[in-house]
Amino acid sequence: MSMNLIFLGPPGAGKGTQAKKTVEQCSVPQLSTGDMLRAARKDGTALGKKAAGYMDSGKLVPDDLVVGIVKERIVRDDCSNGFILDGFPRTLGQAASLDRMLAEIDQKIDHVVDLVVDDEELVGRLTARRSCSACGNIYHLQFNPPPSPDTCECGKGLVQREDDNETTVRSRLEVYHSQTAPLQDHYEKQGLRRKIDGGGRGPDEVFSSIKEILG
Ligand code: AP5
Ligand code: MG
C-alpha cells in the first residue's frame, strides 16, 4: 500500500528530522524542496542561481521553479510506493499544482503531518542547528549534539546553513505565517491535517505521535 505524506510546519519545526525517521519506518523517499534547491546551488545550475537570492533573504522561491522540480521528482520509480513531501507545498498555489500533478498520476495525499511549535523555540533550534554536508544528518548543539561541534557521526564535517542566522530565521518565520500557515486551514477542510505537538518534547516523542497516525 502506498503512503503519500506532506510534512507541513514552520522553519525548524522538525520536518527534516521527522522525515528521516519516517523514511526508515515506511521505506518511502524524502522529497525535501529545500535540500533539492541547496543541491542545485551547490552544483551551480540555472535553477540554483535563480533560487539563491530568495533563499538567502528567507523568502520563498517562486512557485513555478519549485513546482517544476517536484513534478520531475515525484514521477521517479522510487516514489511508486509513496513519498514524503518535506517543505512542499508552501503556498496555496503550490497546493493547487500538487493536486493537479497527483491527479495526472492517479495518486492522492493520505496525511498532512502538521508540526506545531512556538516561534521562540524555533529561533533557538535553528540558530544552533548543524547538518552534515555528506550524509544529511541533522544535529542541534544542545538538544541533539554531534560527537564534536564540527564533526558528524559519519566522520565528515558539519556545516551551519547560511539562512540559520537570527535575522533570516525571523524573516522565514514571517513568510511562514503569511504564506504557508493558510495551508493548515486548506488541509483541515479536506480532512487531511494531522496536528502534532512538535515543541517542548524530544524528536523520539514527536515521532511516537507520527507513528500513531501512520498506523
Ligand atoms: P527548507 O530547507 O525547507 O527550510 P525550512 O522550511 O525553513 O525548514 P528547516 O529545514 O529549517 O527546518 P525543519 O522543519 O526541517 O527542521 P529540522 O528537522 O532541521 O527551505 C529553505 C528555503 O528554501 C526556504 O526559505 C525557501 O527559500 C526555499 N524553499 C524550500 N521549499 C520551498 C517551497 N516549497 N517553495 C518556495 N521556496 C522553498 O530541525 C531544526 C533543528 O531543531 C535541528 O537542529 C534539530 O536537531 C532540532 N530539533 C528537531 N526536532 C526537535 C525536537 N523535538 N526538540 C528539540 N530540537 C529539535
Ligand atoms: Mg528541513
PDB file of C-alpha atoms and ligand atoms in Angstrom:
ATOM      1  CA  MET A   1       0.000   0.000   0.000  1.00  0.00           C
ATOM      2  CA  SER A   2       1.414   3.409  -0.867  1.00  0.00           C
ATOM      3  CA  MET A   3       1.795   6.186   1.687  1.00  0.00           C
ATOM      4  CA  ASN A   4       1.834   9.750   0.387  1.00  0.00           C
ATOM      5  CA  LEU A   5       2.651  12.284   3.092  1.00  0.00           C
ATOM      6  CA  ILE A   6       3.122  16.026   3.384  1.00  0.00           C
ATOM      7  CA  PHE A   7       5.202  17.377   6.288  1.00  0.00           C
ATOM      8  CA  LEU A   8       3.957  20.873   6.981  1.00  0.00           C
ATOM      9  CA  GLY A   9       5.272  23.210   9.671  1.00  0.00           C
ATOM     10  CA  PRO A  10       7.361  26.329  10.184  1.00  0.00           C
ATOM     11  CA  PRO A  11      11.139  26.536   9.748  1.00  0.00           C
ATOM     12  CA  GLY A  12      12.774  24.402  12.454  1.00  0.00           C
ATOM     13  CA  ALA A  13       9.611  22.502  13.378  1.00  0.00           C
ATOM     14  CA  GLY A  14      11.432  19.215  12.748  1.00  0.00           C
ATOM     15  CA  LYS A  15      10.205  18.368   9.253  1.00  0.00           C
ATOM     16  CA  GLY A  16      13.621  17.073   8.180  1.00  0.00           C
ATOM     17  CA  THR A  17      14.300  15.289  11.491  1.00  0.00           C
ATOM     18  CA  GLN A  18      10.928  13.528  11.473  1.00  0.00           C
ATOM     19  CA  ALA A  19      11.012  12.829   7.715  1.00  0.00           C
ATOM     20  CA  LYS A  20      14.279  10.924   8.169  1.00  0.00           C
ATOM     21  CA  LYS A  21      12.713   8.755  10.913  1.00  0.00           C
ATOM     22  CA  THR A  22       9.666   8.151   8.723  1.00  0.00           C
ATOM     23  CA  VAL A  23      11.838   7.109   5.774  1.00  0.00           C
ATOM     24  CA  GLU A  24      13.280   4.328   7.973  1.00  0.00           C
ATOM     25  CA  GLN A  25       9.830   3.279   9.174  1.00  0.00           C
ATOM     26  CA  CYS A  26       7.940   3.385   5.846  1.00  0.00           C
ATOM     27  CA  SER A  27      10.695   2.922   3.224  1.00  0.00           C
ATOM     28  CA  VAL A  28       9.463   5.819   1.126  1.00  0.00           C
ATOM     29  CA  PRO A  29      11.758   8.638  -0.075  1.00  0.00           C
ATOM     30  CA  GLN A  30      12.017  12.101   1.478  1.00  0.00           C
ATOM     31  CA  LEU A  31      11.433  14.827  -1.112  1.00  0.00           C
ATOM     32  CA  SER A  32      12.752  17.989   0.516  1.00  0.00           C
ATOM     33  CA  THR A  33      12.458  21.027  -1.761  1.00  0.00           C
ATOM     34  CA  GLY A  34      14.920  22.885   0.497  1.00  0.00           C
ATOM     35  CA  ASP A  35      17.533  20.110   0.082  1.00  0.00           C
ATOM     36  CA  MET A  36      16.902  19.981  -3.684  1.00  0.00           C
ATOM     37  CA  LEU A  37      17.363  23.739  -4.012  1.00  0.00           C
ATOM     38  CA  ARG A  38      20.545  23.679  -1.893  1.00  0.00           C
ATOM     39  CA  ALA A  39      21.898  20.849  -4.084  1.00  0.00           C
ATOM     40  CA  ALA A  40      21.101  22.901  -7.216  1.00  0.00           C
ATOM     41  CA  ARG A  41      23.011  25.841  -5.737  1.00  0.00           C
ATOM     42  CA  LYS A  42      25.980  23.653  -4.885  1.00  0.00           C
ATOM     43  CA  ASP A  43      26.006  22.282  -8.443  1.00  0.00           C
ATOM     44  CA  GLY A  44      25.758  25.808  -9.860  1.00  0.00           C
ATOM     45  CA  THR A  45      22.729  25.023 -12.050  1.00  0.00           C
ATOM     46  CA  ALA A  46      20.499  27.705 -13.588  1.00  0.00           C
ATOM     47  CA  LEU A  47      17.799  26.817 -11.032  1.00  0.00           C
ATOM     48  CA  GLY A  48      20.305  27.135  -8.165  1.00  0.00           C
ATOM     49  CA  LYS A  49      21.403  30.561  -9.390  1.00  0.00           C
ATOM     50  CA  LYS A  50      17.790  31.773  -9.661  1.00  0.00           C
ATOM     51  CA  ALA A  51      16.899  30.444  -6.189  1.00  0.00           C
ATOM     52  CA  ALA A  52      19.941  31.767  -4.276  1.00  0.00           C
ATOM     53  CA  GLY A  53      18.804  35.331  -3.581  1.00  0.00           C
ATOM     54  CA  TYR A  54      15.367  34.261  -2.355  1.00  0.00           C
ATOM     55  CA  MET A  55      16.803  31.601  -0.027  1.00  0.00           C
ATOM     56  CA  ASP A  56      19.465  33.872   1.479  1.00  0.00           C
ATOM     57  CA  SER A  57      16.891  36.521   2.357  1.00  0.00           C
ATOM     58  CA  GLY A  58      14.447  33.959   3.784  1.00  0.00           C
ATOM     59  CA  LYS A  59      11.859  34.450   1.035  1.00  0.00           C
ATOM     60  CA  LEU A  60      10.077  31.738  -0.902  1.00  0.00           C
ATOM     61  CA  VAL A  61      11.452  30.721  -4.279  1.00  0.00           C
ATOM     62  CA  PRO A  62       8.782  31.438  -6.980  1.00  0.00           C
ATOM     63  CA  ASP A  63       6.116  28.727  -7.299  1.00  0.00           C
ATOM     64  CA  ASP A  64       6.880  27.811 -10.930  1.00  0.00           C
ATOM     65  CA  LEU A  65      10.502  26.916 -10.119  1.00  0.00           C
ATOM     66  CA  VAL A  66       9.625  24.762  -7.098  1.00  0.00           C
ATOM     67  CA  VAL A  67       6.646  23.090  -8.770  1.00  0.00           C
ATOM     68  CA  GLY A  68       8.932  22.184 -11.679  1.00  0.00           C
ATOM     69  CA  ILE A  69      11.423  20.286  -9.505  1.00  0.00           C
ATOM     70  CA  VAL A  70       8.714  18.410  -7.595  1.00  0.00           C
ATOM     71  CA  LYS A  71       6.897  17.466 -10.795  1.00  0.00           C
ATOM     72  CA  GLU A  72      10.067  15.944 -12.184  1.00  0.00           C
ATOM     73  CA  ARG A  73      10.967  14.157  -8.924  1.00  0.00           C
ATOM     74  CA  ILE A  74       7.588  12.700  -7.964  1.00  0.00           C
ATOM     75  CA  VAL A  75       7.275  10.524 -11.072  1.00  0.00           C
ATOM     76  CA  ARG A  76      10.554   8.677 -10.483  1.00  0.00           C
ATOM     77  CA  ASP A  77      10.419   4.945  -9.773  1.00  0.00           C
ATOM     78  CA  ASP A  78      11.371   5.247  -6.092  1.00  0.00           C
ATOM     79  CA  CYS A  79       8.105   7.151  -5.451  1.00  0.00           C
ATOM     80  CA  SER A  80       5.913   4.300  -6.683  1.00  0.00           C
ATOM     81  CA  ASN A  81       5.180   3.175  -3.093  1.00  0.00           C
ATOM     82  CA  GLY A  82       4.785   6.678  -1.798  1.00  0.00           C
ATOM     83  CA  PHE A  83       6.773   9.740  -0.738  1.00  0.00           C
ATOM     84  CA  ILE A  84       7.244  12.300   1.989  1.00  0.00           C
ATOM     85  CA  LEU A  85       6.992  15.881   0.778  1.00  0.00           C
ATOM     86  CA  ASP A  86       9.159  17.892   3.215  1.00  0.00           C
ATOM     87  CA  GLY A  87       8.595  21.625   2.837  1.00  0.00           C
ATOM     88  CA  PHE A  88       6.251  21.449  -0.157  1.00  0.00           C
ATOM     89  CA  PRO A  89       3.637  22.771  -0.742  1.00  0.00           C
ATOM     90  CA  ARG A  90       4.275  26.100   0.954  1.00  0.00           C
ATOM     91  CA  THR A  91       1.678  28.321  -0.772  1.00  0.00           C
ATOM     92  CA  LEU A  92      -1.934  27.780  -1.805  1.00  0.00           C
ATOM     93  CA  GLY A  93      -0.761  27.982  -5.436  1.00  0.00           C
ATOM     94  CA  GLN A  94       1.721  25.144  -4.848  1.00  0.00           C
ATOM     95  CA  ALA A  95      -1.030  23.085  -3.194  1.00  0.00           C
ATOM     96  CA  ALA A  96      -3.228  23.513  -6.282  1.00  0.00           C
ATOM     97  CA  SER A  97      -0.334  22.494  -8.566  1.00  0.00           C
ATOM     98  CA  LEU A  98       0.305  19.441  -6.383  1.00  0.00           C
ATOM     99  CA  ASP A  99      -3.336  18.378  -6.679  1.00  0.00           C
ATOM    100  CA  ARG A 100      -3.070  18.612 -10.472  1.00  0.00           C
ATOM    101  CA  MET A 101       0.171  16.640 -10.700  1.00  0.00           C
ATOM    102  CA  LEU A 102      -1.163  13.909  -8.389  1.00  0.00           C
ATOM    103  CA  ALA A 103      -4.388  13.619 -10.404  1.00  0.00           C
ATOM    104  CA  GLU A 104      -2.274  13.044 -13.524  1.00  0.00           C
ATOM    105  CA  ILE A 105      -0.567  10.031 -11.924  1.00  0.00           C
ATOM    106  CA  ASP A 106      -3.731   8.815 -10.182  1.00  0.00           C
ATOM    107  CA  GLN A 107      -2.400   9.455  -6.665  1.00  0.00           C
ATOM    108  CA  LYS A 108      -3.626  11.349  -3.613  1.00  0.00           C
ATOM    109  CA  ILE A 109      -2.293  12.616  -0.298  1.00  0.00           C
ATOM    110  CA  ASP A 110      -3.011  10.359   2.703  1.00  0.00           C
ATOM    111  CA  HIS A 111      -1.946  12.614   5.607  1.00  0.00           C
ATOM    112  CA  VAL A 112      -0.680  16.146   6.129  1.00  0.00           C
ATOM    113  CA  VAL A 113       1.512  15.965   9.242  1.00  0.00           C
ATOM    114  CA  ASP A 114       1.468  19.483  10.710  1.00  0.00           C
ATOM    115  CA  LEU A 115       4.233  20.021  13.278  1.00  0.00           C
ATOM    116  CA  VAL A 116       3.260  22.891  15.570  1.00  0.00           C
ATOM    117  CA  VAL A 117       5.995  24.714  17.566  1.00  0.00           C
ATOM    118  CA  ASP A 118       6.202  28.228  19.138  1.00  0.00           C
ATOM    119  CA  ASP A 119       8.254  30.826  17.273  1.00  0.00           C
ATOM    120  CA  GLU A 120      10.749  31.457  20.108  1.00  0.00           C
ATOM    121  CA  GLU A 121      11.530  27.755  20.404  1.00  0.00           C
ATOM    122  CA  LEU A 122      12.087  27.680  16.621  1.00  0.00           C
ATOM    123  CA  VAL A 123      14.628  30.528  16.757  1.00  0.00           C
ATOM    124  CA  GLY A 124      16.596  28.648  19.450  1.00  0.00           C
ATOM    125  CA  ARG A 125      16.538  25.459  17.406  1.00  0.00           C
ATOM    126  CA  LEU A 126      17.643  26.968  14.112  1.00  0.00           C
ATOM    127  CA  THR A 127      20.459  29.178  15.337  1.00  0.00           C
ATOM    128  CA  ALA A 128      22.175  26.110  16.904  1.00  0.00           C
ATOM    129  CA  ARG A 129      21.461  23.624  14.099  1.00  0.00           C
ATOM    130  CA  ARG A 130      24.353  21.874  12.387  1.00  0.00           C
ATOM    131  CA  SER A 131      23.989  19.480   9.450  1.00  0.00           C
ATOM    132  CA  CYS A 132      26.290  17.044   7.715  1.00  0.00           C
ATOM    133  CA  SER A 133      27.178  18.049   4.182  1.00  0.00           C
ATOM    134  CA  ALA A 134      27.854  14.390   3.295  1.00  0.00           C
ATOM    135  CA  CYS A 135      25.104  12.211   4.833  1.00  0.00           C
ATOM    136  CA  GLY A 136      22.493  14.861   5.718  1.00  0.00           C
ATOM    137  CA  ASN A 137      22.337  14.086   9.470  1.00  0.00           C
ATOM    138  CA  ILE A 138      20.730  16.937  11.419  1.00  0.00           C
ATOM    139  CA  TYR A 139      22.030  17.948  14.877  1.00  0.00           C
ATOM    140  CA  HIS A 140      21.384  20.595  17.484  1.00  0.00           C
ATOM    141  CA  LEU A 141      24.395  21.693  19.541  1.00  0.00           C
ATOM    142  CA  GLN A 142      22.380  21.333  22.757  1.00  0.00           C
ATOM    143  CA  PHE A 143      19.328  19.093  22.135  1.00  0.00           C
ATOM    144  CA  ASN A 144      20.884  16.554  19.775  1.00  0.00           C
ATOM    145  CA  PRO A 145      24.630  17.116  19.964  1.00  0.00           C
ATOM    146  CA  PRO A 146      27.067  15.727  17.385  1.00  0.00           C
ATOM    147  CA  PRO A 147      30.190  13.806  18.530  1.00  0.00           C
ATOM    148  CA  SER A 148      32.092  17.118  18.291  1.00  0.00           C
ATOM    149  CA  PRO A 149      30.745  20.568  17.288  1.00  0.00           C
ATOM    150  CA  ASP A 150      32.163  20.291  13.775  1.00  0.00           C
ATOM    151  CA  THR A 151      32.144  16.542  13.038  1.00  0.00           C
ATOM    152  CA  CYS A 152      29.302  14.172  12.103  1.00  0.00           C
ATOM    153  CA  GLU A 153      28.956  10.553  13.263  1.00  0.00           C
ATOM    154  CA  CYS A 154      29.949   9.589   9.703  1.00  0.00           C
ATOM    155  CA  GLY A 155      33.271  11.399  10.200  1.00  0.00           C
ATOM    156  CA  LYS A 156      32.570  14.223   7.732  1.00  0.00           C
ATOM    157  CA  GLY A 157      32.364  17.935   8.518  1.00  0.00           C
ATOM    158  CA  LEU A 158      29.270  19.710   9.828  1.00  0.00           C
ATOM    159  CA  VAL A 159      28.008  22.979   8.383  1.00  0.00           C
ATOM    160  CA  GLN A 160      25.704  25.727   9.573  1.00  0.00           C
ATOM    161  CA  ARG A 161      23.107  26.737   6.979  1.00  0.00           C
ATOM    162  CA  GLU A 162      23.524  30.265   5.595  1.00  0.00           C
ATOM    163  CA  ASP A 163      19.874  31.048   6.395  1.00  0.00           C
ATOM    164  CA  ASP A 164      20.159  29.998  10.058  1.00  0.00           C
ATOM    165  CA  ASN A 165      21.221  33.390  11.427  1.00  0.00           C
ATOM    166  CA  GLU A 166      18.637  35.072  13.673  1.00  0.00           C
ATOM    167  CA  THR A 167      17.699  37.871  11.211  1.00  0.00           C
ATOM    168  CA  THR A 168      16.976  35.465   8.352  1.00  0.00           C
ATOM    169  CA  VAL A 169      15.235  32.994  10.675  1.00  0.00           C
ATOM    170  CA  ARG A 170      12.819  35.764  11.737  1.00  0.00           C
ATOM    171  CA  SER A 171      12.121  36.630   8.076  1.00  0.00           C
ATOM    172  CA  ARG A 172      11.460  32.941   7.336  1.00  0.00           C
ATOM    173  CA  LEU A 173       9.000  32.810  10.233  1.00  0.00           C
ATOM    174  CA  GLU A 174       7.143  35.878   8.918  1.00  0.00           C
ATOM    175  CA  VAL A 175       6.966  34.308   5.466  1.00  0.00           C
ATOM    176  CA  TYR A 176       5.672  31.084   7.021  1.00  0.00           C
ATOM    177  CA  HIS A 177       2.888  32.888   8.914  1.00  0.00           C
ATOM    178  CA  SER A 178       1.737  34.920   5.915  1.00  0.00           C
ATOM    179  CA  GLN A 179       2.132  32.460   3.032  1.00  0.00           C
ATOM    180  CA  THR A 180       2.281  28.893   4.405  1.00  0.00           C
ATOM    181  CA  ALA A 181       0.066  28.895   7.513  1.00  0.00           C
ATOM    182  CA  PRO A 182      -3.096  29.255   5.321  1.00  0.00           C
ATOM    183  CA  LEU A 183      -2.414  25.675   4.219  1.00  0.00           C
ATOM    184  CA  GLN A 184      -3.415  24.491   7.719  1.00  0.00           C
ATOM    185  CA  ASP A 185      -6.992  25.549   7.050  1.00  0.00           C
ATOM    186  CA  HIS A 186      -6.848  24.325   3.483  1.00  0.00           C
ATOM    187  CA  TYR A 187      -5.949  20.768   4.531  1.00  0.00           C
ATOM    188  CA  GLU A 188      -8.171  20.870   7.638  1.00  0.00           C
ATOM    189  CA  LYS A 189     -11.147  21.434   5.328  1.00  0.00           C
ATOM    190  CA  GLN A 190     -10.085  18.437   3.241  1.00  0.00           C
ATOM    191  CA  GLY A 191      -9.905  16.274   6.396  1.00  0.00           C
ATOM    192  CA  LEU A 192      -6.197  15.611   5.834  1.00  0.00           C
ATOM    193  CA  ARG A 193      -4.486  17.725   8.504  1.00  0.00           C
ATOM    194  CA  ARG A 194      -2.992  15.806  11.450  1.00  0.00           C
ATOM    195  CA  LYS A 195      -1.880  18.349  14.027  1.00  0.00           C
ATOM    196  CA  ILE A 196       1.152  17.218  16.062  1.00  0.00           C
ATOM    197  CA  ASP A 197       2.642  18.993  19.056  1.00  0.00           C
ATOM    198  CA  GLY A 198       6.223  19.349  17.820  1.00  0.00           C
ATOM    199  CA  GLY A 199       7.546  21.541  20.658  1.00  0.00           C
ATOM    200  CA  GLY A 200       8.697  21.063  24.251  1.00  0.00           C
ATOM    201  CA  ARG A 201       9.485  17.383  23.744  1.00  0.00           C
ATOM    202  CA  GLY A 202      12.226  15.440  22.047  1.00  0.00           C
ATOM    203  CA  PRO A 203      12.297  14.057  18.486  1.00  0.00           C
ATOM    204  CA  ASP A 204      11.558  10.468  19.606  1.00  0.00           C
ATOM    205  CA  GLU A 205       8.420  11.514  21.479  1.00  0.00           C
ATOM    206  CA  VAL A 206       7.245  13.549  18.483  1.00  0.00           C
ATOM    207  CA  PHE A 207       7.870  10.547  16.266  1.00  0.00           C
ATOM    208  CA  SER A 208       5.680   8.329  18.511  1.00  0.00           C
ATOM    209  CA  SER A 209       2.757  10.637  17.694  1.00  0.00           C
ATOM    210  CA  ILE A 210       3.543  10.405  13.979  1.00  0.00           C
ATOM    211  CA  LYS A 211       3.657   6.611  14.169  1.00  0.00           C
ATOM    212  CA  GLU A 212       0.141   6.590  15.649  1.00  0.00           C
ATOM    213  CA  ILE A 213      -1.075   8.422  12.540  1.00  0.00           C
ATOM    214  CA  LEU A 214       0.749   6.147  10.140  1.00  0.00           C
ATOM    215  CA  GLY A 215      -0.822   3.131  11.841  1.00  0.00           C
TER     216      GLY A 215
HETATM  217  P1  AP5 B   1      13.810  24.379   3.919  1.00  0.00           P
HETATM  218  O1  AP5 B   1      15.134  23.746   3.767  1.00  0.00           O
HETATM  219  O2  AP5 B   1      12.598  23.574   3.688  1.00  0.00           O
HETATM  220  O3  AP5 B   1      13.770  25.059   5.342  1.00  0.00           O
HETATM  221  P2  AP5 B   1      12.555  25.363   6.381  1.00  0.00           P
HETATM  222  O4  AP5 B   1      11.187  25.078   5.978  1.00  0.00           O
HETATM  223  O5  AP5 B   1      12.837  26.746   6.792  1.00  0.00           O
HETATM  224  O6  AP5 B   1      12.734  24.289   7.439  1.00  0.00           O
HETATM  225  P3  AP5 B   1      14.066  23.788   8.088  1.00  0.00           P
HETATM  226  O7  AP5 B   1      14.747  22.803   7.190  1.00  0.00           O
HETATM  227  O8  AP5 B   1      14.880  24.961   8.533  1.00  0.00           O
HETATM  228  O9  AP5 B   1      13.522  23.097   9.403  1.00  0.00           O
HETATM  229  P4  AP5 B   1      12.926  21.646   9.623  1.00  0.00           P
HETATM  230  O10 AP5 B   1      11.480  21.775   9.915  1.00  0.00           O
HETATM  231  O11 AP5 B   1      13.356  20.705   8.559  1.00  0.00           O
HETATM  232  O12 AP5 B   1      13.642  21.284  10.997  1.00  0.00           O
HETATM  233  P5  AP5 B   1      14.864  20.283  11.347  1.00  0.00           P
HETATM  234  O13 AP5 B   1      14.381  18.883  11.398  1.00  0.00           O
HETATM  235  O14 AP5 B   1      16.057  20.590  10.515  1.00  0.00           O
HETATM  236  O15 AP5 B   1      13.726  25.658   2.961  1.00  0.00           O
HETATM  237  C1  AP5 B   1      14.809  26.575   2.894  1.00  0.00           C
HETATM  238  C2  AP5 B   1      14.498  27.652   1.863  1.00  0.00           C
HETATM  239  O16 AP5 B   1      14.335  27.048   0.574  1.00  0.00           O
HETATM  240  C3  AP5 B   1      13.208  28.454   2.076  1.00  0.00           C
HETATM  241  O17 AP5 B   1      13.395  29.534   2.956  1.00  0.00           O
HETATM  242  C4  AP5 B   1      12.888  28.887   0.658  1.00  0.00           C
HETATM  243  O18 AP5 B   1      13.693  29.971   0.261  1.00  0.00           O
HETATM  244  C5  AP5 B   1      13.285  27.672  -0.161  1.00  0.00           C
HETATM  245  N1  AP5 B   1      12.173  26.702  -0.334  1.00  0.00           N
HETATM  246  C6  AP5 B   1      12.132  25.422   0.123  1.00  0.00           C
HETATM  247  N2  AP5 B   1      10.962  24.843  -0.197  1.00  0.00           N
HETATM  248  C7  AP5 B   1      10.238  25.781  -0.868  1.00  0.00           C
HETATM  249  C8  AP5 B   1       8.948  25.801  -1.427  1.00  0.00           C
HETATM  250  N3  AP5 B   1       8.130  24.727  -1.366  1.00  0.00           N
HETATM  251  N4  AP5 B   1       8.528  26.949  -2.017  1.00  0.00           N
HETATM  252  C9  AP5 B   1       9.315  28.023  -2.112  1.00  0.00           C
HETATM  253  N5  AP5 B   1      10.565  28.084  -1.567  1.00  0.00           N
HETATM  254  C10 AP5 B   1      11.020  26.966  -0.959  1.00  0.00           C
HETATM  255  O19 AP5 B   1      15.154  20.720  12.869  1.00  0.00           O
HETATM  256  C11 AP5 B   1      15.620  22.038  13.174  1.00  0.00           C
HETATM  257  C12 AP5 B   1      16.558  21.987  14.397  1.00  0.00           C
HETATM  258  O20 AP5 B   1      15.791  21.608  15.546  1.00  0.00           O
HETATM  259  C13 AP5 B   1      17.694  20.945  14.299  1.00  0.00           C
HETATM  260  O21 AP5 B   1      18.826  21.464  14.949  1.00  0.00           O
HETATM  261  C14 AP5 B   1      17.134  19.730  15.060  1.00  0.00           C
HETATM  262  O22 AP5 B   1      18.170  18.922  15.610  1.00  0.00           O
HETATM  263  C15 AP5 B   1      16.292  20.406  16.130  1.00  0.00           C
HETATM  264  N6  AP5 B   1      15.118  19.625  16.522  1.00  0.00           N
HETATM  265  C16 AP5 B   1      14.273  18.917  15.720  1.00  0.00           C
HETATM  266  N7  AP5 B   1      13.269  18.354  16.436  1.00  0.00           N
HETATM  267  C17 AP5 B   1      13.496  18.734  17.735  1.00  0.00           C
HETATM  268  C18 AP5 B   1      12.799  18.477  18.965  1.00  0.00           C
HETATM  269  N8  AP5 B   1      11.689  17.740  19.022  1.00  0.00           N
HETATM  270  N9  AP5 B   1      13.326  19.032  20.105  1.00  0.00           N
HETATM  271  C19 AP5 B   1      14.442  19.794  20.048  1.00  0.00           C
HETATM  272  N10 AP5 B   1      15.142  20.060  18.932  1.00  0.00           N
HETATM  273  C20 AP5 B   1      14.664  19.548  17.784  1.00  0.00           C
HETATM  274 MG    MG B   2      14.391  20.867   6.726  1.00  0.00          MG
END
